[in-house]
Short mmCIF file of C-alpha atoms and ligand atoms in Angstrom, two decimals:
data_model
loop_
_atom_site.label_atom_id
_atom_site.label_comp_id
_atom_site.label_asym_id
_atom_site.label_seq_id
_atom_site.Cartn_x
_atom_site.Cartn_y
_atom_site.Cartn_z
CA MET N 1 -10.96 -17.73 17.23
CA ALA N 2 -7.02 -17.17 18.48
CA SER N 3 -6.97 -14.87 21.60
CA PRO N 4 -4.05 -12.97 21.45
CA ASP N 5 -1.02 -12.79 23.94
CA PRO N 6 -1.81 -9.67 26.34
CA THR N 7 2.14 -9.22 26.91
CA LEU N 8 2.63 -9.18 22.87
CA PHE N 9 2.09 -5.58 22.96
CA ASP N 10 4.96 -4.70 25.26
CA LYS N 11 7.08 -7.40 23.58
CA VAL N 12 7.19 -5.78 20.03
CA VAL N 13 7.44 -2.18 21.36
CA ASN N 14 10.39 -3.20 23.07
CA LEU N 15 11.69 -5.07 20.32
CA CYS N 16 11.31 -1.97 18.15
CA LYS N 17 13.10 0.20 20.33
CA ARG N 18 15.96 -2.24 21.23
CA ARG N 19 16.42 -3.53 17.70
CA SER N 20 15.98 0.13 15.99
CA PHE N 21 12.66 -0.46 14.30
CA VAL N 22 10.99 2.61 15.93
CA PHE N 23 12.34 5.26 18.04
CA PRO N 24 10.21 7.69 20.07
CA SER N 25 10.61 10.96 18.34
CA ALA N 26 12.81 13.56 20.07
CA GLU N 27 13.50 11.38 22.80
CA ILE N 28 16.63 13.32 23.92
CA TYR N 29 14.27 16.20 24.50
CA GLY N 30 11.95 13.82 26.72
CA GLY N 31 10.04 12.24 23.91
CA PHE N 32 7.13 14.12 21.41
CA ARG N 33 3.81 12.47 22.17
CA SER N 34 2.59 9.77 20.18
CA THR N 35 5.29 10.63 17.54
CA TYR N 36 8.00 8.16 16.08
CA ASP N 37 11.05 7.85 14.03
CA TYR N 38 11.81 4.87 12.09
CA GLY N 39 15.11 3.70 12.88
CA PRO N 40 17.99 1.85 10.61
CA LEU N 41 15.36 -1.44 10.55
CA GLY N 42 12.02 0.33 10.75
CA VAL N 43 13.07 2.45 7.64
CA LEU N 44 13.78 -1.14 5.70
CA MET N 45 10.81 -2.66 6.87
CA LEU N 46 8.53 0.25 6.38
CA ARG N 47 9.90 0.29 2.84
CA ASN N 48 9.25 -3.07 2.17
CA VAL N 49 5.83 -2.81 3.10
CA LYS N 50 5.21 -0.03 0.62
CA ASP N 51 6.88 -1.75 -1.80
CA ALA N 52 5.05 -4.88 -1.36
CA TRP N 53 1.88 -2.70 -1.83
CA TRP N 54 3.18 -0.60 -4.80
CA ARG N 55 4.61 -4.06 -6.41
CA SER N 56 0.83 -5.69 -6.36
CA MET N 57 -1.04 -2.37 -7.04
CA VAL N 58 1.00 -0.83 -9.62
CA GLN N 59 3.96 -2.99 -11.24
CA LEU N 60 1.69 -6.49 -11.56
CA ARG N 61 -1.03 -4.54 -13.15
CA SER N 62 -1.64 -2.61 -16.36
CA ASP N 63 -4.55 -0.45 -15.08
CA VAL N 64 -2.86 1.41 -12.65
CA VAL N 65 -0.79 4.22 -12.59
CA GLY N 66 1.33 5.98 -9.82
CA LEU N 67 1.24 9.62 -8.33
CA ASP N 68 2.92 11.50 -5.85
CA ALA N 69 1.04 14.66 -4.82
CA ALA N 70 1.56 17.80 -2.64
CA ILE N 71 1.11 17.21 1.13
CA LEU N 72 0.32 21.12 1.15
CA SER N 73 -2.98 21.91 -0.23
CA PRO N 74 -5.10 25.08 -0.51
CA PRO N 75 -8.62 25.13 1.15
CA GLN N 76 -10.64 24.92 -1.80
CA VAL N 77 -9.56 21.24 -2.08
CA TRP N 78 -10.95 20.76 1.47
CA GLU N 79 -14.15 22.16 1.10
CA ALA N 80 -14.93 20.63 -1.94
CA SER N 81 -14.11 17.09 -0.33
CA GLY N 82 -16.17 18.06 2.41
CA HIS N 83 -13.24 17.78 4.85
CA LEU N 84 -13.23 21.45 6.29
CA GLU N 85 -16.80 20.93 7.05
CA ASN N 86 -16.79 17.19 8.02
CA PHE N 87 -13.60 15.97 8.83
CA SER N 88 -14.24 16.33 12.76
CA ASP N 89 -14.42 14.22 15.94
CA PRO N 90 -16.70 14.98 18.83
CA LEU N 91 -14.22 16.43 21.86
CA VAL N 92 -15.31 16.65 25.42
CA ASP N 93 -13.08 18.18 28.21
CA CYS N 94 -13.19 17.13 31.36
CA THR N 95 -13.44 20.23 34.21
CA GLU N 96 -12.44 18.30 36.65
CA CYS N 97 -8.96 16.68 35.64
CA LYS N 98 -8.53 18.97 32.41
CA THR N 99 -8.30 16.12 30.11
CA ARG N 100 -9.30 15.82 26.45
CA HIS N 101 -11.43 12.70 25.20
CA ARG N 102 -13.10 11.66 22.02
CA GLU N 103 -16.94 11.58 23.16
CA ASP N 104 -17.59 8.27 20.92
CA GLN N 105 -14.68 6.13 22.18
CA LEU N 106 -15.89 6.57 25.82
CA ASP N 107 -17.29 3.88 27.49
CA ASP N 108 -19.36 5.56 29.44
CA PRO N 109 -20.11 9.06 28.18
CA ASP N 110 -20.49 10.38 31.70
CA THR N 111 -17.50 9.27 33.34
CA CYS N 112 -14.04 10.66 32.47
CA PRO N 113 -11.70 7.46 31.97
CA SER N 114 -8.66 9.94 33.69
CA CYS N 115 -10.12 11.18 36.92
CA GLY N 116 -13.06 8.51 37.16
CA LYS N 117 -15.53 11.44 38.03
CA SER N 118 -19.03 11.58 36.53
CA GLY N 119 -20.65 14.72 34.95
CA THR N 120 -17.85 16.43 34.51
CA PHE N 121 -17.69 16.80 30.68
CA THR N 122 -18.29 19.73 28.73
CA GLU N 123 -20.62 19.72 25.73
CA ALA N 124 -19.09 17.62 22.70
CA ARG N 125 -17.93 19.98 20.20
CA ALA N 126 -16.69 19.15 16.49
CA PHE N 127 -12.82 19.19 16.57
CA ASN N 128 -11.60 19.50 13.01
CA LEU N 129 -8.39 16.98 12.69
CA MET N 130 -6.85 19.02 9.88
CA PHE N 131 -3.45 20.53 10.68
CA LYS N 132 -3.78 24.23 9.38
CA THR N 133 -0.49 26.48 8.75
CA GLN N 134 0.49 29.36 6.46
CA ALA N 135 2.11 29.52 3.13
CA GLY N 136 4.34 32.19 2.43
CA PRO N 137 5.22 35.22 4.42
CA VAL N 138 1.81 37.11 4.10
CA GLU N 139 -0.72 36.80 7.25
CA GLY N 140 -4.02 36.39 7.13
CA SER N 141 -6.80 33.52 5.86
CA GLY N 142 -5.44 34.13 1.68
CA ALA N 143 -2.23 32.28 2.88
CA ASP N 144 -3.97 29.46 4.84
CA VAL N 145 -2.68 25.84 3.54
CA TYR N 146 -3.73 22.79 4.85
CA LEU N 147 -1.46 19.39 5.38
CA ARG N 148 -3.43 16.53 3.81
CA PRO N 149 -5.40 14.17 6.08
CA GLU N 150 -5.41 11.47 3.27
CA THR N 151 -3.37 11.03 0.04
CA ALA N 152 -6.92 10.49 -1.89
CA GLN N 153 -7.84 13.93 -2.91
CA GLY N 154 -4.36 14.27 -4.68
CA MET N 155 -5.84 11.32 -7.31
CA PHE N 156 -9.03 13.14 -7.45
CA ILE N 157 -7.64 16.56 -8.19
CA ASN N 158 -5.41 14.96 -10.97
CA PHE N 159 -8.02 12.73 -12.57
CA LYS N 160 -8.20 15.08 -15.37
CA ASN N 161 -4.43 15.15 -16.05
CA VAL N 162 -3.93 11.55 -15.80
CA LEU N 163 -6.65 10.85 -17.87
CA GLU N 164 -5.32 12.97 -20.57
CA THR N 165 -2.14 11.94 -20.24
CA SER N 166 -2.05 8.16 -19.61
CA ARG N 167 -3.98 6.83 -22.15
CA LYS N 168 -6.00 4.92 -19.83
CA LYS N 169 -9.89 4.55 -19.56
CA PRO N 170 -12.35 3.33 -17.16
CA PRO N 171 -11.74 0.93 -15.39
CA PHE N 172 -8.33 2.21 -14.03
CA GLY N 173 -6.86 3.25 -11.20
CA ILE N 174 -4.16 6.02 -9.58
CA ALA N 175 -2.13 4.57 -6.56
CA GLN N 176 -0.36 6.82 -4.11
CA VAL N 177 1.94 6.27 -1.02
CA GLY N 178 2.80 8.74 1.23
CA LYS N 179 2.38 11.03 4.32
CA SER N 180 -1.04 12.28 5.82
CA PHE N 181 -1.16 14.35 9.09
CA ARG N 182 -4.61 14.09 11.28
CA ASN N 183 -4.50 16.22 14.80
CA GLU N 184 -5.89 12.91 16.12
CA ILE N 185 -7.50 13.85 20.02
CA THR N 186 -6.31 10.63 21.14
CA PRO N 187 -3.33 8.81 19.59
CA GLY N 188 -2.29 6.19 20.82
CA ASN N 189 -1.36 2.53 21.12
CA PHE N 190 2.23 2.74 19.48
CA VAL N 191 2.11 3.43 15.71
CA PHE N 192 -1.72 2.54 15.48
CA ARG N 193 -2.78 5.89 15.88
CA THR N 194 -0.28 9.03 15.27
CA ARG N 195 -0.68 12.19 14.07
CA GLU N 196 1.74 11.84 11.03
CA PHE N 197 1.45 8.39 9.45
CA GLU N 198 1.86 6.79 6.05
CA GLN N 199 -1.06 5.80 3.66
CA MET N 200 -1.09 3.64 0.73
CA GLU N 201 -4.42 4.28 -1.08
CA LEU N 202 -5.85 3.59 -4.71
CA GLU N 203 -8.68 5.37 -6.67
CA PHE N 204 -9.98 2.75 -9.21
CA PHE N 205 -12.22 4.80 -11.53
CA VAL N 206 -14.88 2.26 -13.46
CA PRO N 207 -18.34 2.66 -15.44
CA PRO N 208 -21.22 3.37 -13.02
CA ASP N 209 -22.88 -0.28 -13.79
CA GLU N 210 -19.44 -1.75 -12.95
CA ALA N 211 -19.01 -0.28 -9.59
CA ASN N 212 -20.54 -3.16 -7.53
CA ASP N 213 -18.20 -6.14 -9.26
CA TRP N 214 -15.32 -3.41 -8.70
CA TYR N 215 -16.22 -3.23 -5.15
CA GLN N 216 -16.29 -6.90 -4.59
CA TYR N 217 -13.13 -7.56 -6.55
CA TRP N 218 -11.07 -5.09 -4.60
CA MET N 219 -12.43 -6.21 -1.14
CA GLN N 220 -11.29 -9.92 -2.15
CA GLU N 221 -7.89 -8.97 -3.60
CA ARG N 222 -6.93 -6.43 -0.33
CA HIS N 223 -7.80 -9.36 2.04
CA GLN N 224 -5.64 -11.41 0.12
CA TRP N 225 -2.95 -9.07 0.17
CA TYR N 226 -2.23 -9.50 3.86
CA LEU N 227 -3.01 -13.40 3.52
CA ASP N 228 -0.14 -13.40 1.35
CA LEU N 229 2.46 -11.73 3.29
CA GLY N 230 1.93 -14.05 5.95
CA ILE N 231 -0.66 -12.82 8.36
CA PRO N 232 -2.38 -15.94 9.60
CA GLU N 233 -6.06 -16.50 8.48
CA GLU N 234 -7.41 -16.37 12.19
CA LEU N 235 -5.75 -12.95 12.76
CA ILE N 236 -7.16 -10.79 9.53
CA ARG N 237 -10.86 -10.34 8.64
CA LEU N 238 -13.24 -8.32 6.37
CA ARG N 239 -15.87 -6.43 8.14
CA ALA N 240 -18.58 -4.79 6.35
CA HIS N 241 -19.93 -1.59 7.73
CA ASP N 242 -23.23 -1.40 9.10
CA ASP N 243 -25.67 1.09 7.39
CA ASP N 244 -25.19 3.65 10.36
CA GLU N 245 -21.38 3.91 9.91
CA LEU N 246 -21.16 4.62 6.28
CA SER N 247 -20.74 7.94 5.05
CA HIS N 248 -23.67 9.72 3.19
CA TYR N 249 -21.85 9.32 -0.32
CA SER N 250 -20.84 5.67 0.01
CA SER N 251 -22.92 2.74 -1.15
CA GLY N 252 -20.77 0.13 0.56
CA THR N 253 -17.30 -0.12 2.92
CA SER N 254 -15.75 -2.72 4.18
CA ASP N 255 -12.77 -2.81 6.51
CA VAL N 256 -9.95 -5.02 6.74
CA GLU N 257 -9.18 -5.63 10.37
CA PHE N 258 -6.33 -7.04 12.38
CA LEU N 259 -6.31 -8.96 15.95
CA PHE N 260 -4.25 -6.60 17.55
CA PRO N 261 -3.77 -7.58 21.39
CA TRP N 262 -6.51 -5.02 22.37
CA GLY N 263 -8.96 -6.23 20.18
CA TRP N 264 -9.85 -6.14 16.04
CA GLY N 265 -8.78 -2.70 14.24
CA GLU N 266 -9.10 -1.55 10.95
CA LEU N 267 -5.79 -1.77 8.85
CA GLU N 268 -7.62 -0.45 5.41
CA GLY N 269 -10.85 0.76 4.70
CA ILE N 270 -12.34 -0.38 1.00
CA ALA N 271 -15.21 2.08 0.16
CA ASN N 272 -17.63 2.07 -3.08
CA ARG N 273 -17.75 6.18 -3.11
CA GLY N 274 -19.72 6.69 -6.49
CA ASP N 275 -19.20 9.59 -8.38
CA PHE N 276 -19.23 12.29 -4.96
CA ASP N 277 -15.51 12.98 -5.48
CA LEU N 278 -15.37 13.76 -8.96
CA VAL N 279 -18.52 15.30 -8.65
CA GLN N 280 -17.84 17.77 -6.01
CA HIS N 281 -14.42 18.75 -7.58
CA ALA N 282 -15.85 19.61 -10.80
CA LYS N 283 -18.51 21.54 -9.14
CA HIS N 284 -15.87 23.49 -6.97
CA SER N 285 -13.17 23.73 -9.96
CA GLY N 286 -15.72 24.56 -12.88
CA GLN N 287 -13.68 21.73 -14.71
CA LYS N 288 -15.26 18.87 -16.45
CA LEU N 289 -14.22 15.77 -14.86
CA GLU N 290 -15.77 13.12 -16.77
CA TYR N 291 -14.87 10.25 -19.15
CA PHE N 292 -15.68 10.82 -22.90
CA ASP N 293 -15.36 7.85 -25.36
CA GLN N 294 -14.63 9.20 -28.73
CA GLY N 295 -15.42 5.76 -30.26
CA THR N 296 -18.97 5.38 -28.96
CA GLY N 297 -19.48 9.38 -27.83
CA GLU N 298 -20.62 7.73 -24.45
CA ARG N 299 -19.95 10.33 -21.69
CA TYR N 300 -20.19 9.66 -17.92
CA VAL N 301 -18.86 10.50 -14.42
CA PRO N 302 -16.86 7.21 -13.12
CA HIS N 303 -17.53 5.69 -9.85
CA CYS N 304 -14.66 5.38 -7.47
CA ILE N 305 -13.68 2.38 -5.52
CA GLU N 306 -11.16 3.46 -2.98
CA PRO N 307 -8.81 0.78 -1.10
CA ALA N 308 -6.91 3.11 1.45
CA ALA N 309 -4.88 1.20 3.93
CA GLY N 310 -1.91 2.39 6.15
CA ALA N 311 1.39 1.59 5.61
CA THR N 312 2.67 2.35 9.39
CA ARG N 313 -0.52 0.38 10.85
CA SER N 314 -0.19 -2.17 8.72
CA MET N 315 3.75 -2.71 9.52
CA MET N 316 2.69 -2.80 13.20
CA ALA N 317 0.49 -5.79 12.36
CA PHE N 318 2.96 -7.69 10.36
CA LEU N 319 5.44 -7.19 13.19
CA MET N 320 2.70 -8.33 15.90
CA ALA N 321 1.94 -11.31 13.56
CA ALA N 322 5.34 -12.43 13.05
CA TYR N 323 6.58 -12.44 16.79
CA ASP N 324 7.11 -15.78 18.16
CA GLU N 325 9.04 -17.41 21.11
CA GLU N 326 9.80 -20.84 20.93
CA GLN N 327 11.99 -23.17 23.19
CA VAL N 328 15.02 -24.36 21.70
CA ASN N 329 17.06 -26.81 23.88
CA ASP N 330 17.14 -24.50 27.38
CA ASP N 331 16.71 -21.44 25.84
CA THR N 332 13.57 -19.48 24.61
CA ARG N 333 14.50 -18.23 21.15
CA THR N 334 12.73 -15.06 20.03
CA VAL N 335 11.94 -15.08 16.35
CA LEU N 336 10.09 -12.81 13.65
CA ARG N 337 8.81 -14.80 11.29
CA LEU N 338 8.08 -12.01 8.88
CA HIS N 339 7.67 -13.05 5.01
CA PRO N 340 10.81 -12.53 3.22
CA ARG N 341 9.52 -9.62 1.19
CA LEU N 342 8.86 -7.72 4.44
CA ALA N 343 12.25 -8.60 6.44
CA PRO N 344 14.88 -5.72 6.66
CA TYR N 345 17.39 -7.81 6.11
CA LYS N 346 17.07 -10.78 3.75
CA ILE N 347 20.61 -12.28 4.51
CA ALA N 348 23.35 -11.85 7.02
CA VAL N 349 26.99 -12.79 6.22
CA LEU N 350 28.77 -14.10 9.42
CA PRO N 351 32.29 -15.35 9.57
CA LEU N 352 32.59 -17.93 12.08
CA SER N 353 35.70 -15.82 13.62
CA LYS N 354 37.00 -12.28 13.62
CA LYS N 355 40.20 -14.52 12.39
CA ASP N 356 42.02 -12.41 9.68
CA THR N 357 41.87 -15.64 7.36
CA LEU N 358 38.30 -15.64 7.04
CA LEU N 359 37.31 -11.88 6.93
CA PRO N 360 38.59 -11.24 3.43
CA LYS N 361 36.46 -14.10 2.25
CA ALA N 362 33.23 -13.01 4.32
CA GLU N 363 34.00 -9.52 2.47
CA GLU N 364 34.21 -11.02 -0.65
CA ILE N 365 31.00 -13.07 -0.18
CA LEU N 366 29.37 -10.14 1.23
CA GLU N 367 30.01 -7.74 -1.89
CA MET N 368 28.80 -10.44 -4.12
CA LEU N 369 25.41 -10.62 -2.21
CA GLN N 370 24.91 -7.20 -1.76
CA PRO N 371 23.83 -6.35 -5.48
CA HIS N 372 21.09 -8.70 -5.17
CA PHE N 373 19.84 -8.51 -1.54
CA MET N 374 19.75 -6.40 1.52
CA CYS N 375 22.20 -7.95 3.84
CA ASP N 376 23.84 -7.43 7.15
CA TYR N 377 27.48 -8.06 8.07
CA ASP N 378 27.94 -9.21 11.70
CA ILE N 379 31.49 -10.42 13.19
CA THR N 380 30.92 -9.44 16.97
CA GLN N 381 30.14 -12.34 19.59
CA ALA N 382 29.88 -16.32 19.02
CA ILE N 383 27.89 -17.53 16.04
CA GLY N 384 25.07 -18.72 18.23
CA LYS N 385 24.50 -15.46 19.60
CA ARG N 386 24.36 -13.73 15.96
CA TYR N 387 22.22 -16.63 14.54
CA ARG N 388 19.71 -15.10 17.52
CA ARG N 389 20.18 -11.79 17.21
CA GLN N 390 19.58 -12.11 12.94
CA ASP N 391 16.27 -14.59 14.34
CA GLU N 392 15.11 -11.54 16.44
CA ILE N 393 14.88 -9.11 13.43
CA GLY N 394 13.37 -11.52 10.72
CA THR N 395 16.48 -11.93 8.94
CA PRO N 396 15.34 -15.52 6.42
CA TYR N 397 18.80 -16.56 5.97
CA CYS N 398 22.35 -16.53 7.73
CA VAL N 399 25.33 -17.40 5.57
CA THR N 400 28.23 -18.78 7.45
CA ILE N 401 31.88 -18.72 6.34
CA ASP N 402 33.80 -21.12 7.97
CA PHE N 403 37.59 -22.56 7.80
CA ASP N 404 36.53 -25.07 5.33
CA SER N 405 35.36 -22.46 3.35
CA LEU N 406 38.72 -21.49 2.45
CA ASP N 407 39.30 -24.96 1.19
CA ASP N 408 36.20 -25.96 -0.41
CA ASP N 409 34.87 -22.46 -1.79
CA ALA N 410 31.42 -23.47 0.23
CA VAL N 411 29.40 -21.89 2.75
CA THR N 412 26.83 -22.90 5.38
CA VAL N 413 23.37 -21.30 4.87
CA ARG N 414 21.04 -21.40 7.97
CA GLU N 415 17.10 -20.82 7.45
CA ARG N 416 15.39 -18.59 10.06
CA ASP N 417 12.19 -20.77 10.77
CA SER N 418 13.58 -24.14 10.69
CA MET N 419 17.09 -23.45 11.60
CA ASP N 420 17.82 -26.08 8.95
CA GLN N 421 21.35 -25.93 7.53
CA GLU N 422 22.77 -26.44 3.65
CA ARG N 423 26.27 -26.34 2.43
CA VAL N 424 25.91 -24.20 -0.64
CA PRO N 425 28.91 -23.84 -3.13
CA THR N 426 29.71 -20.01 -3.25
CA SER N 427 29.29 -20.04 -7.23
CA GLU N 428 25.57 -21.25 -6.71
CA LEU N 429 24.76 -19.00 -3.77
CA VAL N 430 23.23 -15.93 -5.16
CA ASN N 431 20.66 -18.47 -7.59
CA TYR N 432 20.28 -20.74 -4.38
CA LEU N 433 19.28 -17.74 -2.13
CA THR N 434 17.05 -16.11 -5.07
CA GLN N 435 15.22 -19.40 -5.58
CA GLN N 436 14.64 -19.54 -1.53
CA LEU N 437 13.60 -16.34 -0.78
CA ALA N 438 11.14 -16.35 -4.16
CA LEU N 439 10.95 -12.63 -3.85
P1 ATP U 501 -9.77 5.10 12.32
O1 ATP U 501 -11.25 4.85 12.15
O2 ATP U 501 -8.84 4.09 12.68
O3 ATP U 501 -9.49 6.62 12.60
P2 ATP U 501 -10.20 5.90 9.21
O4 ATP U 501 -11.42 5.02 9.16
O5 ATP U 501 -10.44 7.28 9.90
O6 ATP U 501 -9.50 5.26 10.55
P3 ATP U 501 -9.02 6.20 6.89
O7 ATP U 501 -9.58 7.63 6.62
O8 ATP U 501 -10.09 5.31 6.22
O9 ATP U 501 -9.11 5.87 8.25
O10 ATP U 501 -7.89 5.90 6.36
C1 ATP U 501 -7.23 4.66 5.81
C2 ATP U 501 -6.20 4.10 6.88
O11 ATP U 501 -5.05 4.65 7.18
C3 ATP U 501 -6.29 3.38 8.14
O12 ATP U 501 -7.42 2.16 7.90
C4 ATP U 501 -5.38 3.29 8.76
O13 ATP U 501 -4.60 2.35 8.57
C5 ATP U 501 -4.57 4.60 8.22
N1 ATP U 501 -4.85 5.62 9.07
C6 ATP U 501 -5.81 6.66 9.45
N2 ATP U 501 -5.64 7.17 10.43
C7 ATP U 501 -4.55 6.98 10.78
C8 ATP U 501 -3.45 7.51 12.10
N3 ATP U 501 -4.02 8.79 12.80
N4 ATP U 501 -2.38 6.75 12.49
C9 ATP U 501 -2.11 5.85 11.63
N5 ATP U 501 -2.74 5.07 10.50
C10 ATP U 501 -3.92 5.80 10.17
#
């Protein structure tokens, strides 16, 4: 098993800040703990992660439809789902140094990891992770609303709407990508655990007797998704939950885990949830949440398989897996070997010099490529430095316009990983890059 480089974490976090992937939030005010903003490159990459998920889960399938449900939701939803009662972590306070900890994450449940004292913890109490706020100007419990701690409930409460309007029947799924909020006791490890994060979730509704087959199917599909996007096999695994880890309604849960510098961490959970969610919402709302087949007269509550992934957490894993340093002559080259689908820029257009004669040609080529690919344009410093800058942010191809380009109407295309260069006629450039990138 590969053991991750212990310095990798700091290197990736530094790169993220330096190259505008991720900034600490509210930094000019001293920062806002464990909250992050996605900068010019981060927003491109995060969007690419979500688009890659949407492409595979919605666009390339005819049995899944999309949804974008509200973030604010009334207490009834969370009462039915069980979150009001159960969505909590055991919290302990250290009476000595006043720090707070999740009891289930302590190496030694008697010793405070902050001050090292033993026997200073209070009794554990259940700390609900949902953010609660008030809707409208009226004070009082009637106006309580919650920020969703997962996107999944949006799919369950819209099950009936989607079933009645989409002409789908089980097996079919509803997919959603969006923000979720959890008042985590111990956020940390950069964007691995934050209080505001993005999820990519599918609820896949199936006839009850097909549930186990579909559970197996989704485990394999989801594992393969990360492999297809370039995570090496030794850094990603599927781990089935032990019986004592399973929620009471789940007949099977497996996590897709990534080998982070501190060890294996969950990127996604795939759960066989049975009919728990639809039954709960039917009970609490008084609505029938079931499937009725008019042809056969068959009526049942579908079972649900849920692959639930984190977009922000996966982006961090993709960055960690892609980060590489290699010796080139006497120099160390930092290169993000990102899958082209995930790379913030697909192409960098680089005029060899800032001379007036080259810039119009370079701008013409940039404008030709922009409708097809997300492009960067860089005219500052020597060409070698500019190649390195693109390597460091994972740009798969650089297109260089030199003085010969003015005569032969061709450009040099340099590939990121091999650094191989090829001369390509301008008229063939879009086709050439489309084929090479194979997006
Ligand atoms: P964990 O055990 O790490 O707290 P979880 O099992 O509670 O995660 P789920 O409720 O299954 O997580 O959520 C699905 C996915 O959402 C997780 O696999 C993870 O990628 C992402 N996720 C959950 N909580 C956070 C968080 N606080 N910050 C970033 N991503 C998160």
